[in-house]
PDB file of C-alpha atoms in Angstrom:
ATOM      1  CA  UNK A   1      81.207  61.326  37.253  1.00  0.00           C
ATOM      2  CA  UNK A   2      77.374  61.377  37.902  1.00  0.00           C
ATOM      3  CA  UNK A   3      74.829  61.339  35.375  1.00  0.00           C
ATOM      4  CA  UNK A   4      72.556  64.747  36.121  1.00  0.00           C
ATOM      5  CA  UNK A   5      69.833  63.527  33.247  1.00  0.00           C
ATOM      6  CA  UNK A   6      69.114  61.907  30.093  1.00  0.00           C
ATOM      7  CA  UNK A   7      66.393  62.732  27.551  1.00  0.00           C
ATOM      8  CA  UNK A   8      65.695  61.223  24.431  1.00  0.00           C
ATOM      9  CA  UNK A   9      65.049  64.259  21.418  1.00  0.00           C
ATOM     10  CA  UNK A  10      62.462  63.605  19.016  1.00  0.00           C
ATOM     11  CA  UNK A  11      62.407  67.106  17.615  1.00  0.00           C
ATOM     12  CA  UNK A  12      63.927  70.499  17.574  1.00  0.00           C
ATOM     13  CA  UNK A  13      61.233  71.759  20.474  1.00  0.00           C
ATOM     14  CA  UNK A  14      62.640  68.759  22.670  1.00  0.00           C
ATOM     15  CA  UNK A  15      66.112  69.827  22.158  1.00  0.00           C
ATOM     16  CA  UNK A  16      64.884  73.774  22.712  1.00  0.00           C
ATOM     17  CA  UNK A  17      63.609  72.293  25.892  1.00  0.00           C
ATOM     18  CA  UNK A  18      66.688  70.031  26.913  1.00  0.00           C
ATOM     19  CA  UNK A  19      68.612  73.752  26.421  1.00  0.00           C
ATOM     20  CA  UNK A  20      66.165  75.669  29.308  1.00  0.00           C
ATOM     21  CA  UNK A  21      66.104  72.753  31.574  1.00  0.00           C
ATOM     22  CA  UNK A  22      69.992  72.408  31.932  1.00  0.00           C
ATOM     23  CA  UNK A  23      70.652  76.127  31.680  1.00  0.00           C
ATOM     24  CA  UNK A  24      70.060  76.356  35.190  1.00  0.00           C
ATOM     25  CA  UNK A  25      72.455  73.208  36.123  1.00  0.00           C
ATOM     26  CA  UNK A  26      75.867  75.182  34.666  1.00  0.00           C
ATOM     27  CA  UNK A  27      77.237  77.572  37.265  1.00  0.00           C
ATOM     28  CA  UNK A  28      78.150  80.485  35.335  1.00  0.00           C
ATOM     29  CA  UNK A  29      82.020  79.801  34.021  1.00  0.00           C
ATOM     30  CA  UNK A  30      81.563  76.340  33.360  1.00  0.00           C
ATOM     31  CA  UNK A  31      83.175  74.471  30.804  1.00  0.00           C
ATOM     32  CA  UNK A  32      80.911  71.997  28.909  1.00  0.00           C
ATOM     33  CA  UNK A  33      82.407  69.310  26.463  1.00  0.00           C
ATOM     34  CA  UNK A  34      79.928  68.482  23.529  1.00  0.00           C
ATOM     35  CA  UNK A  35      80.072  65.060  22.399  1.00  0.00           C
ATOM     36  CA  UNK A  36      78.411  62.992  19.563  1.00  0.00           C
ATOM     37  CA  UNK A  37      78.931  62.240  15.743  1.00  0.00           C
ATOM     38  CA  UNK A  38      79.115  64.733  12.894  1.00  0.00           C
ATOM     39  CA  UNK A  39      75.450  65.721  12.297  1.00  0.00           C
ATOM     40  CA  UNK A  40      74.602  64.807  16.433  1.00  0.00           C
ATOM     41  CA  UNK A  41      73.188  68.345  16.923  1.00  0.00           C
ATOM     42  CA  UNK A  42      76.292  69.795  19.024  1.00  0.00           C
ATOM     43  CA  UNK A  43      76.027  73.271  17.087  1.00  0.00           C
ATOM     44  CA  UNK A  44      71.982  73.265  17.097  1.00  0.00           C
ATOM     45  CA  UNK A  45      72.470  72.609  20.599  1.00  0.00           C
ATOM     46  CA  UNK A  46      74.265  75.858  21.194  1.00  0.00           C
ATOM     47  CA  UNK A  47      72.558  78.267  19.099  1.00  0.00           C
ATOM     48  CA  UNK A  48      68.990  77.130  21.204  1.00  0.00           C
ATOM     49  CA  UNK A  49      71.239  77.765  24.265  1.00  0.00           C
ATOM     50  CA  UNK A  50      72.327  80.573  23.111  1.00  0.00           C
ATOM     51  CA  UNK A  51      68.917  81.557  22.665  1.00  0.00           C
ATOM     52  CA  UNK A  52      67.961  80.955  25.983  1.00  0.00           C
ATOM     53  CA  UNK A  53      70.609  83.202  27.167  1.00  0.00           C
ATOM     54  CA  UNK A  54      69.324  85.905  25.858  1.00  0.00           C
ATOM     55  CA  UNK A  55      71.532  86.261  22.260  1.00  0.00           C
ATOM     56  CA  UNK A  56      69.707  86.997  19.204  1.00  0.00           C
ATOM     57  CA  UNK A  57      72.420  86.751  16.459  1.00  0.00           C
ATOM     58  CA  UNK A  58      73.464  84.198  14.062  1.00  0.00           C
ATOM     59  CA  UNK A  59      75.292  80.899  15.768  1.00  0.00           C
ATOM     60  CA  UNK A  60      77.323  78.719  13.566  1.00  0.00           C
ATOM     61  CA  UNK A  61      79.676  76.746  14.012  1.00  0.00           C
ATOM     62  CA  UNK A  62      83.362  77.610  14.616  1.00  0.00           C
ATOM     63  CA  UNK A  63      85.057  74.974  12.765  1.00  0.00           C
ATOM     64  CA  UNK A  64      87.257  77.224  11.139  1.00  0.00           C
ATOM     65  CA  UNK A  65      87.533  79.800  13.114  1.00  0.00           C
ATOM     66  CA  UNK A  66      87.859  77.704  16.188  1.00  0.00           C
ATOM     67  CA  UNK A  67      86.057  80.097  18.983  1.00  0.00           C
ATOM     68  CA  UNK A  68      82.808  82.074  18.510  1.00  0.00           C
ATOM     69  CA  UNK A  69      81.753  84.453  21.452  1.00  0.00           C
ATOM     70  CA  UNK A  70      78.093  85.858  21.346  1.00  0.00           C
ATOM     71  CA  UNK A  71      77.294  88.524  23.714  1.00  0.00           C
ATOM     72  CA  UNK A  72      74.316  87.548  26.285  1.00  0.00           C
ATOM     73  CA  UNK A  73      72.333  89.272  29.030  1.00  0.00           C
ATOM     74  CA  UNK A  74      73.890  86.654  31.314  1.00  0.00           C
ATOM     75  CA  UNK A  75      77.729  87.243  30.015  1.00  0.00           C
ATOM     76  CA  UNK A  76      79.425  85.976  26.872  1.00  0.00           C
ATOM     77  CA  UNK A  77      79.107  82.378  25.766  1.00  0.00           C
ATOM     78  CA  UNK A  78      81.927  81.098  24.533  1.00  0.00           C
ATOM     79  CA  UNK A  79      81.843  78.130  21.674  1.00  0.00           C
ATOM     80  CA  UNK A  80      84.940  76.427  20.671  1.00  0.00           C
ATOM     81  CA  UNK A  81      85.605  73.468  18.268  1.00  0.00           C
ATOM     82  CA  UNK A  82      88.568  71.890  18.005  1.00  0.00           C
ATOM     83  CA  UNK A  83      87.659  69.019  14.874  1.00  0.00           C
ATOM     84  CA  UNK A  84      90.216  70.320  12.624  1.00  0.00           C
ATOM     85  CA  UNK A  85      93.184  70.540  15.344  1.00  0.00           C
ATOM     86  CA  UNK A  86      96.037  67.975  14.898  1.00  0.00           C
ATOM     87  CA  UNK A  87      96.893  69.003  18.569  1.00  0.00           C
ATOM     88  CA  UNK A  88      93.963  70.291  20.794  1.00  0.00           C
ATOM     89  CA  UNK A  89      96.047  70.899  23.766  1.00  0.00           C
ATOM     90  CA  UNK A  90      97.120  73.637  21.859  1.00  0.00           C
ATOM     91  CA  UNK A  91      94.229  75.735  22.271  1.00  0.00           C
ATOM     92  CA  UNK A  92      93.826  75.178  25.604  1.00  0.00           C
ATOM     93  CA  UNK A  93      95.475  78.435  27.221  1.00  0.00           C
ATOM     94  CA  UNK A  94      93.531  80.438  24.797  1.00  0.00           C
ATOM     95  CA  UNK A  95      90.140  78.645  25.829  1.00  0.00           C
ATOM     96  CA  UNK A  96      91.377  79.196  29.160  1.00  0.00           C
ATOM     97  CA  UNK A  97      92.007  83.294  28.989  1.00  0.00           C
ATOM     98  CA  UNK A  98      87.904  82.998  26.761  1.00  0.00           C
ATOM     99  CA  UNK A  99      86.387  81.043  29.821  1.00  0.00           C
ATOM    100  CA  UNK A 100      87.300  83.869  31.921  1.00  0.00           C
ATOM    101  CA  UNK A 101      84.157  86.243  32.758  1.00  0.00           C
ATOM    102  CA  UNK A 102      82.241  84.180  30.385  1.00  0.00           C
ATOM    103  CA  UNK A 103      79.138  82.551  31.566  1.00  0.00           C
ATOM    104  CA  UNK A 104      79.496  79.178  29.501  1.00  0.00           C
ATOM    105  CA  UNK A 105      82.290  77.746  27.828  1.00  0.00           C
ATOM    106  CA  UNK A 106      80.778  75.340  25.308  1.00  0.00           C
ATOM    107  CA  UNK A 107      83.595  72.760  23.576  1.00  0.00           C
ATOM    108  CA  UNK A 108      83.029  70.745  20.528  1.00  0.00           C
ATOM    109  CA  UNK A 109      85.228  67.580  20.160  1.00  0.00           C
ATOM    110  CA  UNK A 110      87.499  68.058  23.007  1.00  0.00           C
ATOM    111  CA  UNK A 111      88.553  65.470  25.376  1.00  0.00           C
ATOM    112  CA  UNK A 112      87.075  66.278  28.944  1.00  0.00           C
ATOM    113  CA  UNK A 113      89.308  65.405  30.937  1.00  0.00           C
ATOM    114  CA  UNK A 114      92.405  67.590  28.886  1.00  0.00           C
ATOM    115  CA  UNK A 115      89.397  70.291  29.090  1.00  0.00           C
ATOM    116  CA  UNK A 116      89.255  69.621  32.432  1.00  0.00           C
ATOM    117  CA  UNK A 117      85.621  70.346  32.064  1.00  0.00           C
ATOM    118  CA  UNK A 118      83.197  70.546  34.577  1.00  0.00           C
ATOM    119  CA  UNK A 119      80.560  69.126  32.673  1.00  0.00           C
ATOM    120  CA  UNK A 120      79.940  66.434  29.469  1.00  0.00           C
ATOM    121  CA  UNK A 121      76.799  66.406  27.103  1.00  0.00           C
ATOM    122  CA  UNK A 122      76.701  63.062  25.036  1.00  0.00           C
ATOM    123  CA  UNK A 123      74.284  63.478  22.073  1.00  0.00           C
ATOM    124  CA  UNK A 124      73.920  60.274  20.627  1.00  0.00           C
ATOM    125  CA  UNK A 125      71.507  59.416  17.292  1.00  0.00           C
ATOM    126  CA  UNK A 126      69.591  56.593  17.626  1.00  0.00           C
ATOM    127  CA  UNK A 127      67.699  55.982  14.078  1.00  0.00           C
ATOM    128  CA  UNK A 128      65.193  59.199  13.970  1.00  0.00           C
ATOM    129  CA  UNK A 129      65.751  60.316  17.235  1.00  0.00           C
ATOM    130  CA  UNK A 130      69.079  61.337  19.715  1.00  0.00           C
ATOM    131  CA  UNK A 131      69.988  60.235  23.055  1.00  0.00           C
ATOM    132  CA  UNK A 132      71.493  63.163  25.517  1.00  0.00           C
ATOM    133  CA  UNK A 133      72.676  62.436  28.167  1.00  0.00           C
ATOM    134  CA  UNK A 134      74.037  65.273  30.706  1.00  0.00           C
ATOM    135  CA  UNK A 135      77.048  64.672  32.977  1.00  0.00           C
ATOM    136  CA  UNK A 136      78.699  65.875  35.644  1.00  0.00           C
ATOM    137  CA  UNK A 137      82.406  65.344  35.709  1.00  0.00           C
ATOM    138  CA  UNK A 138      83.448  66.824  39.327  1.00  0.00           C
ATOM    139  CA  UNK A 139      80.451  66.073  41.351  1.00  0.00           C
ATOM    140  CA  UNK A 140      80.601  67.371  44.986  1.00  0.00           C
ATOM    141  CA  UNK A 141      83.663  69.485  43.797  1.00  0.00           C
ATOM    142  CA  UNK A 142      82.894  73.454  44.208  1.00  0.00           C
ATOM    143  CA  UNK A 143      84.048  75.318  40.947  1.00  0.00           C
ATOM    144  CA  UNK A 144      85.927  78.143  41.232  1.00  0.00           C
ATOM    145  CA  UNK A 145      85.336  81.577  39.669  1.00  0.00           C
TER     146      UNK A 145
END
């Protein structure tokens, strides 16, 4: 595991920028595991990446649905969240079948390691601000696609 950065978000511009800057860091097909509290930003987070990919729809959060794909430029991006599951790994074939020809697979309280994700963002509030901090789980490991 090797911490790639860490930013501290003061506003919704930082986090806009925190969403161009690692854009470039996920190889397309990666699988990123979203971490933090209720209210943390995870969604926010992937409607401004979203955004930066190119999609101009409505993101929201798949809590109930459990997997949103929006249609990019770039490929689809796949969002998943798994809050509401009593048993994650139960998802995990169909997040595997999504993840393929996507260009991001973005997962919302999963474990990373049962992901076997490639990558972790921690958002973390701290009082009026958050803490991100950007992770790579396989360094030096070439992903396959």
């Amino acid at each position: 595991m090797r911490l790639l950065l860490e930013r501290t978000l003061k506003t919704l511009e930082d986090t806009q920028a925190l969403a161009r800057e690692v854009l470039p860091l996920f190889p397309e097909g990666s699988l990123v595991a979203l971490e933090g509290p209720l209210g943390a930003g995870k969604t926010t987070f992937v409607r401004l990446l979203a955004e930066s990919l190119g999609f101009r729809g409505r993101v929201t959060s798949p809590s109930y649905t459990l997997i949103h794909t929006y249609p990019t430029p770039e490929g689809p991006l796949v969002h998943a969240d798994l809050y509401r599951l009593k048993d994650p790994k139960a998802l995990l074939p169909q997040l595997e079948a999504a993840r393929e020809g996507a260009r991001l697979l973005l997962v919302e309280w999963g474990d990373p390691q049962a992901l076997e994700a490639d990558f972790l963002l921690r958002l973390t509030p701290q009082g009026e601000v958050r803490r991100a901090e950007l992770w790579q789980l396989h360094p030096g490991q070439e992903q396959g696609v």
